[in-house]
mmCIF file with all atom_site columns, C-alpha atoms and ligand atoms in Angstrom:
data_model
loop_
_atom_site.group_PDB
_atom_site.id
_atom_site.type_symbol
_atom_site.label_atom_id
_atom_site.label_alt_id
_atom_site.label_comp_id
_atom_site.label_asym_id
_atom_site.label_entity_id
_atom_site.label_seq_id
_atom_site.pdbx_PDB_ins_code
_atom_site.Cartn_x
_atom_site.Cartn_y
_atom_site.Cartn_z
_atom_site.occupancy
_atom_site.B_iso_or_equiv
_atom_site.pdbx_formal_charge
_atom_site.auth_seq_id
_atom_site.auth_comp_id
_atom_site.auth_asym_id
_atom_site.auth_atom_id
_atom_site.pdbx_PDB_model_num
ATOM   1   C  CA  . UNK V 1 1   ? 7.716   8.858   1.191   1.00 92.00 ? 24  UNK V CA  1
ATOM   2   C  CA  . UNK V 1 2   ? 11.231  8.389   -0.202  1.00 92.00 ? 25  UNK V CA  1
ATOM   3   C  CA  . UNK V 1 3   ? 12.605  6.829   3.286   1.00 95.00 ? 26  UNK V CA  1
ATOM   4   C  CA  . UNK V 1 4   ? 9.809   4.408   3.112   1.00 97.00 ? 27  UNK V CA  1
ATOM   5   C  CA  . UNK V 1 5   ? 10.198  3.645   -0.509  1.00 97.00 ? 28  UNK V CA  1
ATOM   6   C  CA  . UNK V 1 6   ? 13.858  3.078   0.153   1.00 97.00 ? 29  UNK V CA  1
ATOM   7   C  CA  . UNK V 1 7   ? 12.998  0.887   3.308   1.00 97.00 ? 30  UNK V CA  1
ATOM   8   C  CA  . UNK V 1 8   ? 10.883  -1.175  1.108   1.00 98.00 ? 31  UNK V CA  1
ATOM   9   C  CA  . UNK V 1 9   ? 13.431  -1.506  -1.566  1.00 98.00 ? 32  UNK V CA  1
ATOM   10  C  CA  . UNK V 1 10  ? 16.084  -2.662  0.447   1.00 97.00 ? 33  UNK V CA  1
ATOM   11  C  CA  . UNK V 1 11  ? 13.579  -5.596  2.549   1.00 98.00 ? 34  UNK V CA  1
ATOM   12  C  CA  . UNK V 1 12  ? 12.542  -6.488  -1.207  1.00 98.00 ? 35  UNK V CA  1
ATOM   13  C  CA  . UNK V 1 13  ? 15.642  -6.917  -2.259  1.00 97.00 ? 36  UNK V CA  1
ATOM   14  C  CA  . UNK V 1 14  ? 16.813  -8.972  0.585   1.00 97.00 ? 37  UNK V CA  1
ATOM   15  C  CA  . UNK V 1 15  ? 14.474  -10.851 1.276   1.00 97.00 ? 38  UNK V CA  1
ATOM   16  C  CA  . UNK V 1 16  ? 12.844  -11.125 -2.434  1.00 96.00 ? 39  UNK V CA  1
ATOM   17  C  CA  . UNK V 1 17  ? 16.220  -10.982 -4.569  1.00 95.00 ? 40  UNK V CA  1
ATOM   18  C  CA  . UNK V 1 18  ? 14.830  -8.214  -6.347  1.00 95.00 ? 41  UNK V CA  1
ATOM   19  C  CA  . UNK V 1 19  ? 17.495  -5.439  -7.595  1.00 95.00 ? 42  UNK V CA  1
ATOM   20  C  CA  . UNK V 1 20  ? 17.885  -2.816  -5.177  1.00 95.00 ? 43  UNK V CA  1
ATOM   21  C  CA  . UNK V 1 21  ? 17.081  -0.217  -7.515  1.00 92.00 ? 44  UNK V CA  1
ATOM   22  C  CA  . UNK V 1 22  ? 17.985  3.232   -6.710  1.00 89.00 ? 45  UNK V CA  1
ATOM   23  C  CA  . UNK V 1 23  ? 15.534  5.254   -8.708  1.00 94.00 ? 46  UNK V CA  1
ATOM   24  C  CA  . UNK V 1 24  ? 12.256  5.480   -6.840  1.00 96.00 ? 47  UNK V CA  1
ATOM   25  C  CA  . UNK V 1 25  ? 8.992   5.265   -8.557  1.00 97.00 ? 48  UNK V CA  1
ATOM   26  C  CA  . UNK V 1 26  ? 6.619   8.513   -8.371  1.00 97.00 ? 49  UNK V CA  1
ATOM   27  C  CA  . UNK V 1 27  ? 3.916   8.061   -6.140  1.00 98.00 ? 50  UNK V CA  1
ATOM   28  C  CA  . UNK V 1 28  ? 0.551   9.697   -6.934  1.00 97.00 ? 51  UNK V CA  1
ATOM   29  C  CA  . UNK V 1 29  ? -2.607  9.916   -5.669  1.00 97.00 ? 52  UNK V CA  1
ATOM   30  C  CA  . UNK V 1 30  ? -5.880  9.808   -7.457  1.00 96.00 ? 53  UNK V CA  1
ATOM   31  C  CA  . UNK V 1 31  ? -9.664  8.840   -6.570  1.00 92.00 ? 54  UNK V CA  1
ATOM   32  C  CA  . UNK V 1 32  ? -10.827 5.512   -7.468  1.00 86.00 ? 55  UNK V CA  1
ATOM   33  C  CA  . UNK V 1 33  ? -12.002 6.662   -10.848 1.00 89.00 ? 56  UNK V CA  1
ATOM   34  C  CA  . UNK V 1 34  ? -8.686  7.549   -12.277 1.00 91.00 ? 57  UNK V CA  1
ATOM   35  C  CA  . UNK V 1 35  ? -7.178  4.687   -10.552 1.00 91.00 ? 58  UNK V CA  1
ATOM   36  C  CA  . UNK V 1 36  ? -9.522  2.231   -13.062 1.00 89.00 ? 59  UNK V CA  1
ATOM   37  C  CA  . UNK V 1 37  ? -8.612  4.598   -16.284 1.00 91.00 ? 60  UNK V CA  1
ATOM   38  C  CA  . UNK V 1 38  ? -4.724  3.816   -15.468 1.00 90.00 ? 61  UNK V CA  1
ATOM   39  C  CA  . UNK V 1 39  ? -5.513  0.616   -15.509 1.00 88.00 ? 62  UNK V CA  1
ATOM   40  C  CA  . UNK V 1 40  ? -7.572  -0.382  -18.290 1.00 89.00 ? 63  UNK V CA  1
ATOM   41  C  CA  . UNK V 1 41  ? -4.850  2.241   -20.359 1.00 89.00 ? 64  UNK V CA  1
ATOM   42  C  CA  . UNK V 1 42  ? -2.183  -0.329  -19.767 1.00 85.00 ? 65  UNK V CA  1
ATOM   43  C  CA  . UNK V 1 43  ? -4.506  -2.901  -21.248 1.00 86.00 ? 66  UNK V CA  1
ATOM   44  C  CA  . UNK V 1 44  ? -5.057  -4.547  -24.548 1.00 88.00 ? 67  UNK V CA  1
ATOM   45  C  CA  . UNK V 1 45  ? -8.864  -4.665  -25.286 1.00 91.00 ? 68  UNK V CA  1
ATOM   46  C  CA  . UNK V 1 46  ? -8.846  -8.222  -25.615 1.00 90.00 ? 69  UNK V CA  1
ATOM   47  C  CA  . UNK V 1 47  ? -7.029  -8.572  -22.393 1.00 85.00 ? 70  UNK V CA  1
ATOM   48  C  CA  . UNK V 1 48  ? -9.854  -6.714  -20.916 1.00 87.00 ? 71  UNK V CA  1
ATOM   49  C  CA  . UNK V 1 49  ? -12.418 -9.195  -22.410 1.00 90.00 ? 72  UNK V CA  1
ATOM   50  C  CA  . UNK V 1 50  ? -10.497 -12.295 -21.501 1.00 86.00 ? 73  UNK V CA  1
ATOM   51  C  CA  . UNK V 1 51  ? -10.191 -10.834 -17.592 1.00 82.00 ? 74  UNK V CA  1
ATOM   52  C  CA  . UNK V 1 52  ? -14.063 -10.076 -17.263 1.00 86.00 ? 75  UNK V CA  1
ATOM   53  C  CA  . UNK V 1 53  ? -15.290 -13.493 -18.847 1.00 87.00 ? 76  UNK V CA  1
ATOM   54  C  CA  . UNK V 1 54  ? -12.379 -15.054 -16.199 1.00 80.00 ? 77  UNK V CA  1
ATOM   55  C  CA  . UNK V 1 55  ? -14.539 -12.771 -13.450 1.00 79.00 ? 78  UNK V CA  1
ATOM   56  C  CA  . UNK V 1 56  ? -12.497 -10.263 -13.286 1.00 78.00 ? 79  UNK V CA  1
ATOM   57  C  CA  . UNK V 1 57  ? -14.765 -7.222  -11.974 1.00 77.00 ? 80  UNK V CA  1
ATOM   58  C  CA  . UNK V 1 58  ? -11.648 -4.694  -11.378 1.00 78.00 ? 81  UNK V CA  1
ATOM   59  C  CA  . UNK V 1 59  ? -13.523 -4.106  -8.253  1.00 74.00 ? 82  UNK V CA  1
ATOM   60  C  CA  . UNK V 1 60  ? -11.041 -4.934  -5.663  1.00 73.00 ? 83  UNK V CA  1
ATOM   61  C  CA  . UNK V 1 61  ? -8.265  -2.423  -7.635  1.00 83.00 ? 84  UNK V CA  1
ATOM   62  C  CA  . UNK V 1 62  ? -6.169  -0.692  -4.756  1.00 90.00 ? 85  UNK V CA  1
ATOM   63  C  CA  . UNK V 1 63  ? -3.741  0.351   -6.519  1.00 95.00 ? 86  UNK V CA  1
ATOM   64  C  CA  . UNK V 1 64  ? -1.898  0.185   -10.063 1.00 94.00 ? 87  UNK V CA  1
ATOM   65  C  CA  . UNK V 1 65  ? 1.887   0.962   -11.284 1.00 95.00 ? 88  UNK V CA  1
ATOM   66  C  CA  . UNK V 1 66  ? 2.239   2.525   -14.475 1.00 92.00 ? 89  UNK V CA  1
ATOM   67  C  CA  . UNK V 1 67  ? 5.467   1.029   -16.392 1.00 88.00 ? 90  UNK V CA  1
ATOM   68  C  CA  . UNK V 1 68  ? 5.925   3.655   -18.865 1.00 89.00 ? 91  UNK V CA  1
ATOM   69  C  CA  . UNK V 1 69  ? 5.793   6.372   -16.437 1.00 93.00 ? 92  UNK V CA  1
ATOM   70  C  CA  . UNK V 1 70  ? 7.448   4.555   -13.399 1.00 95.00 ? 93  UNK V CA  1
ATOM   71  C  CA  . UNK V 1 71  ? 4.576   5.760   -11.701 1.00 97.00 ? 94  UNK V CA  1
ATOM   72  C  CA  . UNK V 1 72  ? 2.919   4.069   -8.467  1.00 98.00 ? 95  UNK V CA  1
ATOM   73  C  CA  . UNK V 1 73  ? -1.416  5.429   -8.306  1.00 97.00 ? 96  UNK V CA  1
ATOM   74  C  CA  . UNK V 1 74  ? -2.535  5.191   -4.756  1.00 97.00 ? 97  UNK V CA  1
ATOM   75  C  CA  . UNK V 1 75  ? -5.837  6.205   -3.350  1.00 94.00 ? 98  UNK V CA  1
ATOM   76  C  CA  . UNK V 1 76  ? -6.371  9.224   -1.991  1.00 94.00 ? 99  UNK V CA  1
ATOM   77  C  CA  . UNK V 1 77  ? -6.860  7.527   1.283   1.00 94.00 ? 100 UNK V CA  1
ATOM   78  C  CA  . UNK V 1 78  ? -4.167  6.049   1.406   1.00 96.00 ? 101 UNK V CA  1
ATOM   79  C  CA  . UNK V 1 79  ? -2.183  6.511   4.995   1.00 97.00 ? 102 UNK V CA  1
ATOM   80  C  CA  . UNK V 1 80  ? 1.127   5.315   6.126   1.00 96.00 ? 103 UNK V CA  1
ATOM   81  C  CA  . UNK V 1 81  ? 0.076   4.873   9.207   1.00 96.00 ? 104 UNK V CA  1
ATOM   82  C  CA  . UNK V 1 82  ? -1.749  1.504   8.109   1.00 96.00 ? 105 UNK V CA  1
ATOM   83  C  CA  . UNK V 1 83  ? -0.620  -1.736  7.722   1.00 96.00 ? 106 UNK V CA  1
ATOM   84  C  CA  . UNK V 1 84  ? -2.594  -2.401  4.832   1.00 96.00 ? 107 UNK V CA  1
ATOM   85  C  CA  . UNK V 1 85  ? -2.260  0.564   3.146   1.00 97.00 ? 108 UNK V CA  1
ATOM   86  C  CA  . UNK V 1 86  ? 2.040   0.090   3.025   1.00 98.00 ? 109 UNK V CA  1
ATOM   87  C  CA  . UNK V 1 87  ? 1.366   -3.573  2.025   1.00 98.00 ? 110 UNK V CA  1
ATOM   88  C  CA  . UNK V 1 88  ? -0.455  -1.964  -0.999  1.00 98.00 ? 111 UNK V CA  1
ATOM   89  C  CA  . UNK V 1 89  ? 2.525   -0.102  -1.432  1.00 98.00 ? 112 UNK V CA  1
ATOM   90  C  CA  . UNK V 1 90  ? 4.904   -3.092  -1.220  1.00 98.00 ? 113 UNK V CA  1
ATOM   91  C  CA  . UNK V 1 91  ? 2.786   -4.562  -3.725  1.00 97.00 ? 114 UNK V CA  1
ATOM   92  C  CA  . UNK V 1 92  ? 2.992   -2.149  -6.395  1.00 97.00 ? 115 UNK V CA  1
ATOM   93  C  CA  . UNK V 1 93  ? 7.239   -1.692  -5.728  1.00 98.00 ? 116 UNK V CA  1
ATOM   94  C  CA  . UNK V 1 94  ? 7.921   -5.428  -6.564  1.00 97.00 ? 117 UNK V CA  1
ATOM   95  C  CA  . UNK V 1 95  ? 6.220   -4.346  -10.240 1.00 96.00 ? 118 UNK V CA  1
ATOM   96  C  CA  . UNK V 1 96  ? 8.459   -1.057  -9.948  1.00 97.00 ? 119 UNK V CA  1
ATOM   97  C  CA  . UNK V 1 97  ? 11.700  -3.470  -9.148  1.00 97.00 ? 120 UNK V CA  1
ATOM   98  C  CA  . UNK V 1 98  ? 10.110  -5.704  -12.036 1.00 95.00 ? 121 UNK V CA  1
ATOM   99  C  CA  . UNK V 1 99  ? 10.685  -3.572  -14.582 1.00 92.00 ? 122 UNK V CA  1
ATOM   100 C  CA  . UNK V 1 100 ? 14.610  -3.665  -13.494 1.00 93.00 ? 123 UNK V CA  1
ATOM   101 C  CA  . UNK V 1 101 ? 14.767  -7.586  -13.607 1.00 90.00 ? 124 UNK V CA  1
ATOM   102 C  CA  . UNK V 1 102 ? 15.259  -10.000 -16.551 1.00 86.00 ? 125 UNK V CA  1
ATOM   103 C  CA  . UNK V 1 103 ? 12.807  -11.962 -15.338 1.00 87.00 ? 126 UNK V CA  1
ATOM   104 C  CA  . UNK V 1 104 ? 10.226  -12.587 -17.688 1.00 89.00 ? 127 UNK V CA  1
ATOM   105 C  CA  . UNK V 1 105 ? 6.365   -13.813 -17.302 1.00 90.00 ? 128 UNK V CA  1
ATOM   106 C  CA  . UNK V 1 106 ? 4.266   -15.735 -19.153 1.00 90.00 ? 129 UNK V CA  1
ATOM   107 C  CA  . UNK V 1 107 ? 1.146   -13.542 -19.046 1.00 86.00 ? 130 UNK V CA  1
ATOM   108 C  CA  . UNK V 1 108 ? 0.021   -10.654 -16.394 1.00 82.00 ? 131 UNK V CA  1
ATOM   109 C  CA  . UNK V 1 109 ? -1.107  -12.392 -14.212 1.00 86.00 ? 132 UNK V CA  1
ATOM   110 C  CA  . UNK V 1 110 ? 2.219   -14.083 -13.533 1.00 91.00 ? 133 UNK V CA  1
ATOM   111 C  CA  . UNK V 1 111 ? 3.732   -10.855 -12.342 1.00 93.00 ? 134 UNK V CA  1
ATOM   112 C  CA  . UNK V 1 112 ? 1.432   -10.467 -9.616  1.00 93.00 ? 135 UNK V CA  1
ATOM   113 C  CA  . UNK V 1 113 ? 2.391   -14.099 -7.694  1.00 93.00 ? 136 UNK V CA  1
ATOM   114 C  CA  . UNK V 1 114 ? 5.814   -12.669 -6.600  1.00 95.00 ? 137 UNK V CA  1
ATOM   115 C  CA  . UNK V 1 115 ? 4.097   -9.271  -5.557  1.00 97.00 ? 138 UNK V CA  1
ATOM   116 C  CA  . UNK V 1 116 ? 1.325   -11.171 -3.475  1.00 96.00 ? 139 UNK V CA  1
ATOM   117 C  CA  . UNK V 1 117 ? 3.696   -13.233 -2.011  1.00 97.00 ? 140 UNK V CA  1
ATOM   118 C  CA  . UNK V 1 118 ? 5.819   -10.473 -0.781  1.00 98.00 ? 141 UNK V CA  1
ATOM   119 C  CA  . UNK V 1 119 ? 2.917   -8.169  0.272   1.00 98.00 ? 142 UNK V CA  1
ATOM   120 C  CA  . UNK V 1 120 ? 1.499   -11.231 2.393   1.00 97.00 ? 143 UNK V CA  1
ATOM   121 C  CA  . UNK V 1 121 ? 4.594   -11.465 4.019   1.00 98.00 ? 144 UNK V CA  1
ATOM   122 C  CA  . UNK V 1 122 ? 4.743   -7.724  4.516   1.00 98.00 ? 145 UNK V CA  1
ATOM   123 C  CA  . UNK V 1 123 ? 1.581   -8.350  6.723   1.00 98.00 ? 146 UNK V CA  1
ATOM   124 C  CA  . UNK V 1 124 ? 2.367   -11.615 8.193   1.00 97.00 ? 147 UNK V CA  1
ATOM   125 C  CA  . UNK V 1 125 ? 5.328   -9.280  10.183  1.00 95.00 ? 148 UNK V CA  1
ATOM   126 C  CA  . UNK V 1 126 ? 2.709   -6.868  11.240  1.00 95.00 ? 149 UNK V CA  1
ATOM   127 C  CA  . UNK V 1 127 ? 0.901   -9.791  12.820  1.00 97.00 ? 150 UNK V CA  1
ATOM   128 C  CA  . UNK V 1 128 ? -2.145  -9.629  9.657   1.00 97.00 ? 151 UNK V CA  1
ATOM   129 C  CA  . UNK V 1 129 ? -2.534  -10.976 6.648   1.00 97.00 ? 152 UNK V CA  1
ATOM   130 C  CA  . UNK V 1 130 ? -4.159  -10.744 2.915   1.00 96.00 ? 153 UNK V CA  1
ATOM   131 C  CA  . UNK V 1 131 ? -7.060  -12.634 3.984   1.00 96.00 ? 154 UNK V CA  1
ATOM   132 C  CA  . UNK V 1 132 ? -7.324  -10.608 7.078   1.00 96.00 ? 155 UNK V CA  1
ATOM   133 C  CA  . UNK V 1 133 ? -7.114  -6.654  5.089   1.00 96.00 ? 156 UNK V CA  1
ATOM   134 C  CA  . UNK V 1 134 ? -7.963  -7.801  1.735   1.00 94.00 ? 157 UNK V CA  1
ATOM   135 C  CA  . UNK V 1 135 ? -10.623 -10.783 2.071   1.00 92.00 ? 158 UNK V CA  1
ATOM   136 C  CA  . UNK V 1 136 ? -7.938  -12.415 0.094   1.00 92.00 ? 159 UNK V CA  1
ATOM   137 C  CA  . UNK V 1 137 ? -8.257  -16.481 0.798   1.00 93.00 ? 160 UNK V CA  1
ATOM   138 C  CA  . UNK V 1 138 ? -5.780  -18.712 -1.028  1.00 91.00 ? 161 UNK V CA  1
ATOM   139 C  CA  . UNK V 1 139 ? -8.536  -19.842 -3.997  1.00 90.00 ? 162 UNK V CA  1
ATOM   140 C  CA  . UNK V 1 140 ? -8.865  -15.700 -4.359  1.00 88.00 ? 163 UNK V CA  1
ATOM   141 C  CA  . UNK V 1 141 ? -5.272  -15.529 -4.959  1.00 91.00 ? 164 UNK V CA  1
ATOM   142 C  CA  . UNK V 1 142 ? -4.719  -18.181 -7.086  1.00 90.00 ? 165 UNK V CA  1
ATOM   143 C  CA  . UNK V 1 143 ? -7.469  -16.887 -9.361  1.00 85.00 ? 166 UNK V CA  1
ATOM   144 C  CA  . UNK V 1 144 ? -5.674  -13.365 -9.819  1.00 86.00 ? 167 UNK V CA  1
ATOM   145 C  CA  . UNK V 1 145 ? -1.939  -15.115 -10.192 1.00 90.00 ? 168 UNK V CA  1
ATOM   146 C  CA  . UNK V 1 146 ? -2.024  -18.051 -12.162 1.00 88.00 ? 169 UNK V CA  1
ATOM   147 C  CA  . UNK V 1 147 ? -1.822  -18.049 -16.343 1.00 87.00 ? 170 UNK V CA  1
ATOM   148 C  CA  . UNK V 1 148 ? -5.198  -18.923 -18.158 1.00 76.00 ? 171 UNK V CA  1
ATOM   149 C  CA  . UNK V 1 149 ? -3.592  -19.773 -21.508 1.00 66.00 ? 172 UNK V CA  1
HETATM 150 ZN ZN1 . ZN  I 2 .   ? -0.010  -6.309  -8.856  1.00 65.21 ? 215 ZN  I ZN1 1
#
């Protein structure tokens, strides 16, 4: 795992400008269950309201980095050996590399446009795409990265 997450630090950082961090994330893996508890933890409960009456049904969670404990919660299932599965991973290291860039956002959802866009491009090399693993179309992903207030 630490090759990979160094692989994937380096092609963020080029290609991304994200800092090349050198401390790696811990990865763990949990079943879907725990997966939703780590990430309604790192939620306000208003934020919570506001993202189910926007539709939000925390049903298509894959995965979820922790920022206090620079952790990175993957399924169980989760495989190297797919495409989709590392893109998931790619994902979750642009909010790792976040937390060591000034960068700031204007609400949550923010944060994730910069991690889609690097995760689709993740794919696009691998000859797939978001829409393709993730059912993902470009209405989908506006929805989950644009600012509602
Ligand atoms: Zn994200």
């Amino acid at each position: 795992m630490d090759v990979l997450l160094t692989v994937i630090t380096t092609w963020l950082s080029v290609n991304f400008g994200l800092p090349a961090a050198a401390d790696h994330p811990q990865v763990q893996f949990v079943d879907p269950t725990q997966l939703f508890a780590v990430h309604t933890s790192q939620l306000s409960a208003d934020e919570i309201a506001r993202m189910r009456s926007d539709g939000n049904t925390f049903d298509d969670l894959v995965a979820v980095y922790d920022d206090r404990s620079r952790t990175i919660y993957l399924p169980a299932s989760w495989s190297a050996a797919s495409p989709a599965d590392v893109s998931v991973l790619v994902h979750e290291m642009v909010h790792h590399l976040q937390r060591f860039d000034d960068r700031t956002f204007a609400c949550i959802e923010a944060r994730e446009k910069p991690a889609y866009a690097a995760q689709a491009r993740w794919l696009e090399h691998l000859g797939t795409s978001l829409e393709q693993e993730f059912d993902l179309d470009p209405m989908s992903l506006l929805f989950l990265t644009k600012c509602y207030h």
